[in-house]
Amino acid sequence: MDYKLEEVSLMQLKEESTAADGAVFVIEPLSPGFGLTMGNALRRVLLSCLPGAAITSIRIDGVDHEFSTVKGVIEDVVDIILNLKQLRFEFDGEDVQTIILDVKGPKKVTGADFKCPTGVRIVNKGLHIAELVKDGKLLLEATVERGRGYVSTEMRKEEKMPIGVISLDAAFSPVIKVNFRTENTRVGKMTNFDKLVFEIATDGSISSQVALQQSAAILVDHFSVLAGDSSSKAESAANSVVDDEVDSTDDAPKTKKSTPDKAKAPKKAKKA
C-alpha cells in the first residue's frame, strides 16, 4: 500500500517574530516524526550550504607575514586579521573582488573606511578594524570571494600566494545561528501531529526568510534526483534562488541527457 501524506496539504508556514538579524518560523501541521526529519535536514543545509562572501587573503603595505606589526598601528597584524574575518558582505557580480583600505592617523578605523567596488557592500560598517596613532598609516588590500561553508587556509595550500599576501580562513555562510524544536499540535481529534519551530539568525547580508527558502530549494533539488524527476520545477526553482551549486560535488551521479532519435527518411514508393 502506498504511503501518502494527505495531511501535509494543510501545512502552513508562519513568521511569528522578526528581529534585525533573525526571525522565528512555525511550520505546522506535519505528520508525526516529520518535524525532527525536516528540522535536522534544514538546519544542516542552512549552516553549511548557502552561498556567501568573505575575505580570503590580504596584503598590508610593509608587512611580509601575519606575525608582524605595523608602525603607528596599535593592533598587531594578527589582531587586524581577526577583526577582518568578522566583516560581512553583500556580494553581487564577479566571484572575486578587491577592497582597499588607505587611512592615516590619528584615527579609529572601521569597516566604513574601506573603498569597495560596484557590487560589494559591507554590511557591518561599524566593525572596529584597527586604531592608528599620530603619523600612523595603514594601506591594506583585501580579496573578497564568493563561496560556501568554511574554507581553511590548509585547504588552499596548493594555491601559490605571492610574497606579502596573507591567506585567511574564510567563513562564507550568511547564517550565524539555527535552532529548532518540535511540539505536538492538534489536527481535528488527532493530537500527535508535529509543529516545527525554527529560529534563524543571519549576518544581515540576506534575510532569514530568504535563507530558509534557499535551503528548502537545495533540499528539493537534491531529492528530486532521487525521485527520478531531474527536470522538475524544483530544480529550476533552486537554480533561480541559489546562484551557483557546489563545485566540489564531482562525485554526485550525473544524469545522461537523452538525445532524440534521428528521423528516418521516408521510403521511396516502388515503381509499378
XYZ file of C-alpha atoms in Angstrom:
272
model
C 0.000 0.000 0.000
C 1.335 3.431 -0.952
C 2.201 5.790 1.902
C 0.504 9.138 1.313
C 0.909 12.313 3.359
C -2.545 13.740 2.733
C -2.401 15.797 5.934
C 0.616 17.778 4.674
C -1.711 19.667 2.336
C -2.809 21.568 5.456
C 0.759 22.637 6.262
C 1.353 26.350 6.841
C 4.458 28.482 7.321
C 4.126 31.392 9.743
C 6.694 34.035 10.643
C 5.953 34.646 14.318
C 8.578 37.264 15.184
C 11.256 39.212 13.339
C 14.389 40.874 14.702
C 17.089 42.892 12.993
C 19.255 39.822 12.499
C 16.825 36.915 12.745
C 13.310 35.527 12.759
C 11.216 32.690 14.187
C 9.193 30.482 11.824
C 6.482 27.960 12.662
C 5.684 25.099 10.274
C 2.579 23.052 11.083
C 0.962 20.579 10.986
C 3.445 17.898 9.983
C 2.919 14.154 10.014
C 4.247 12.510 13.197
C 8.054 12.363 13.136
C 8.491 14.725 10.205
C 9.219 17.725 12.431
C 12.541 16.224 13.508
C 13.288 14.944 9.995
C 12.746 18.314 8.340
C 14.376 20.233 11.183
C 17.647 18.304 11.033
C 17.880 18.483 7.244
C 17.112 22.203 7.035
C 19.490 23.056 9.874
C 22.434 21.304 8.222
C 21.794 22.996 4.877
C 21.303 26.410 6.495
C 24.647 26.229 8.289
C 26.823 24.753 5.544
C 25.369 25.085 2.043
C 24.189 28.659 1.497
C 26.385 30.933 -0.628
C 28.058 33.966 0.920
C 31.146 36.172 0.679
C 34.214 36.598 2.879
C 37.798 37.877 2.819
C 40.182 35.118 1.697
C 43.520 36.984 1.575
C 45.055 40.365 2.419
C 48.139 42.378 1.589
C 49.384 45.068 4.014
C 51.954 47.605 2.870
C 55.275 46.915 4.617
C 54.207 43.538 6.046
C 55.599 40.177 4.892
C 53.796 37.780 7.253
C 50.999 37.717 9.814
C 53.318 37.769 12.850
C 54.347 41.353 12.179
C 53.462 44.808 13.430
C 52.634 47.963 11.508
C 54.300 51.196 12.558
C 51.783 53.624 14.013
C 49.054 50.965 14.437
C 48.138 49.842 17.968
C 46.936 46.375 16.923
C 49.376 43.849 15.528
C 48.645 42.042 12.256
C 47.092 39.006 13.982
C 44.516 41.229 15.719
C 43.758 43.051 12.465
C 43.169 39.707 10.735
C 40.786 38.563 13.484
C 38.783 41.759 13.014
C 38.743 41.422 9.218
C 37.303 37.904 9.475
C 34.194 39.399 11.082
C 33.392 41.648 8.103
C 30.208 40.569 6.301
C 29.345 41.418 2.708
C 26.508 41.752 0.247
C 28.145 40.481 -2.914
C 26.877 40.713 -6.494
C 28.557 40.224 -9.828
C 32.004 38.649 -10.152
C 33.206 35.889 -7.837
C 36.397 37.742 -6.824
C 36.695 41.421 -5.898
C 39.276 43.618 -4.145
C 38.519 46.186 -1.449
C 41.072 48.796 -0.346
C 41.780 50.478 2.992
C 44.031 53.559 2.867
C 43.946 55.625 6.079
C 46.187 57.890 8.136
C 46.227 58.572 11.883
C 45.209 59.507 14.367
C 42.059 57.515 13.575
C 39.856 54.638 14.685
C 39.422 52.523 11.572
C 36.105 50.751 10.894
C 34.571 48.817 8.030
C 33.137 52.052 6.652
C 36.668 53.213 5.727
C 37.052 50.552 3.027
C 36.701 51.530 -0.625
C 34.515 48.904 -2.272
C 33.897 48.322 -5.998
C 30.434 48.186 -7.526
C 28.566 45.080 -6.388
C 30.283 44.815 -2.995
C 28.773 46.322 0.160
C 29.970 45.885 3.735
C 27.029 45.061 6.000
C 28.622 45.762 9.401
C 30.344 49.052 8.582
C 30.752 49.951 12.248
C 33.042 46.983 12.951
C 36.353 48.043 14.548
C 39.383 47.139 12.413
C 42.340 48.993 13.978
C 43.405 52.214 15.702
C 46.114 54.488 14.313
C 48.178 56.923 16.357
C 49.511 60.232 15.057
C 51.605 59.807 11.891
C 50.367 56.221 11.607
C 49.429 54.872 8.185
C 47.659 51.714 7.059
C 47.403 50.601 3.428
C 45.612 47.282 3.031
C 44.160 45.341 0.102
C 41.718 42.512 0.779
C 40.413 39.901 -1.654
C 36.713 39.114 -1.250
C 35.391 35.885 -2.749
C 32.086 34.082 -3.008
C 31.851 30.582 -1.559
C 30.028 28.160 0.728
C 30.636 26.801 4.196
C 34.027 27.144 5.874
C 37.311 27.033 3.935
C 40.562 26.962 5.908
C 43.963 28.036 4.660
C 45.026 24.375 4.806
C 42.512 23.584 2.070
C 44.114 26.186 -0.191
C 47.730 25.103 0.233
C 48.013 24.343 -3.479
C 47.349 27.990 -4.321
C 50.696 29.743 -4.570
C 50.439 33.106 -2.834
C 52.813 35.932 -3.804
C 55.234 37.182 -1.151
C 53.428 39.550 1.203
C 49.958 38.066 0.604
C 48.456 36.511 3.742
C 45.823 33.797 3.302
C 42.834 33.803 5.687
C 40.377 31.181 6.875
C 37.014 32.081 5.346
C 33.531 31.526 6.806
C 31.195 32.125 3.865
C 27.866 31.101 5.385
C 25.480 34.050 5.887
C 23.670 32.114 8.631
C 25.062 32.630 12.127
C 22.733 30.541 14.277
C 19.961 27.992 13.751
C 17.830 26.468 16.499
C 14.698 24.375 16.174
C 12.310 22.442 18.355
C 9.286 20.239 17.771
C 5.992 20.336 19.626
C 2.727 18.442 19.401
C -0.150 20.100 17.596
C -3.804 19.208 17.016
C -5.477 18.340 13.716
C -9.137 17.585 14.327
C -9.268 14.956 17.042
C -5.652 13.892 16.499
C -3.046 15.421 18.819
C 0.112 13.621 17.696
C 0.993 15.846 14.735
C 4.238 17.844 14.774
C 4.810 21.586 14.939
C 8.293 22.710 13.874
C 9.575 25.984 15.384
C 12.652 27.396 13.640
C 14.856 30.252 14.892
C 17.255 31.582 12.231
C 19.808 34.377 12.699
C 21.829 35.752 9.765
C 24.701 38.201 9.365
C 22.441 40.735 7.645
C 23.568 40.018 4.081
C 20.329 38.083 3.484
C 17.084 37.840 5.432
C 16.135 34.797 7.483
C 13.184 34.121 5.183
C 15.408 34.066 2.083
C 17.844 31.748 3.895
C 15.013 29.324 4.696
C 13.737 29.433 1.104
C 17.199 28.787 -0.337
C 17.765 25.839 2.000
C 14.423 24.267 1.119
C 15.136 24.737 -2.604
C 18.524 22.995 -2.281
C 16.937 20.019 -0.497
C 14.096 19.736 -3.011
C 16.586 19.900 -5.873
C 18.631 17.010 -4.470
C 15.631 14.862 -3.539
C 14.083 15.357 -6.988
C 17.061 13.469 -8.457
C 16.385 10.522 -6.133
C 12.729 10.649 -7.113
C 13.695 10.375 -10.778
C 12.376 13.830 -11.614
C 15.551 15.609 -12.722
C 13.570 18.014 -14.890
C 11.187 19.032 -12.124
C 10.177 22.556 -11.270
C 12.084 22.180 -8.018
C 15.369 22.123 -9.904
C 14.640 25.338 -11.771
C 13.401 26.968 -8.564
C 16.607 26.068 -6.749
C 18.733 27.396 -9.571
C 16.878 30.707 -9.531
C 17.168 31.092 -5.761
C 20.769 29.901 -5.442
C 23.248 31.475 -7.861
C 25.639 28.550 -8.176
C 25.713 24.964 -6.976
C 28.654 23.453 -5.057
C 31.508 22.731 -7.470
C 33.026 20.138 -5.158
C 30.241 17.595 -5.777
C 32.135 15.897 -8.589
C 31.210 12.516 -7.128
C 27.490 13.188 -7.488
C 25.746 10.956 -10.027
C 25.092 12.748 -13.280
C 22.015 12.157 -15.372
C 22.580 11.407 -19.011
C 20.908 13.684 -21.459
C 18.584 11.807 -23.731
C 19.262 12.502 -27.393
C 16.298 12.471 -29.716
C 16.291 9.705 -32.310
C 17.111 10.832 -35.785
C 14.098 10.920 -38.012
C 14.144 8.119 -40.518
C 13.982 9.067 -44.181
C 10.684 8.123 -45.829
C 10.807 5.010 -48.011
C 10.582 5.542 -51.735
C 7.476 4.194 -53.393
C 8.057 1.157 -55.623
C 7.588 1.646 -59.328
C 4.693 -0.209 -60.886
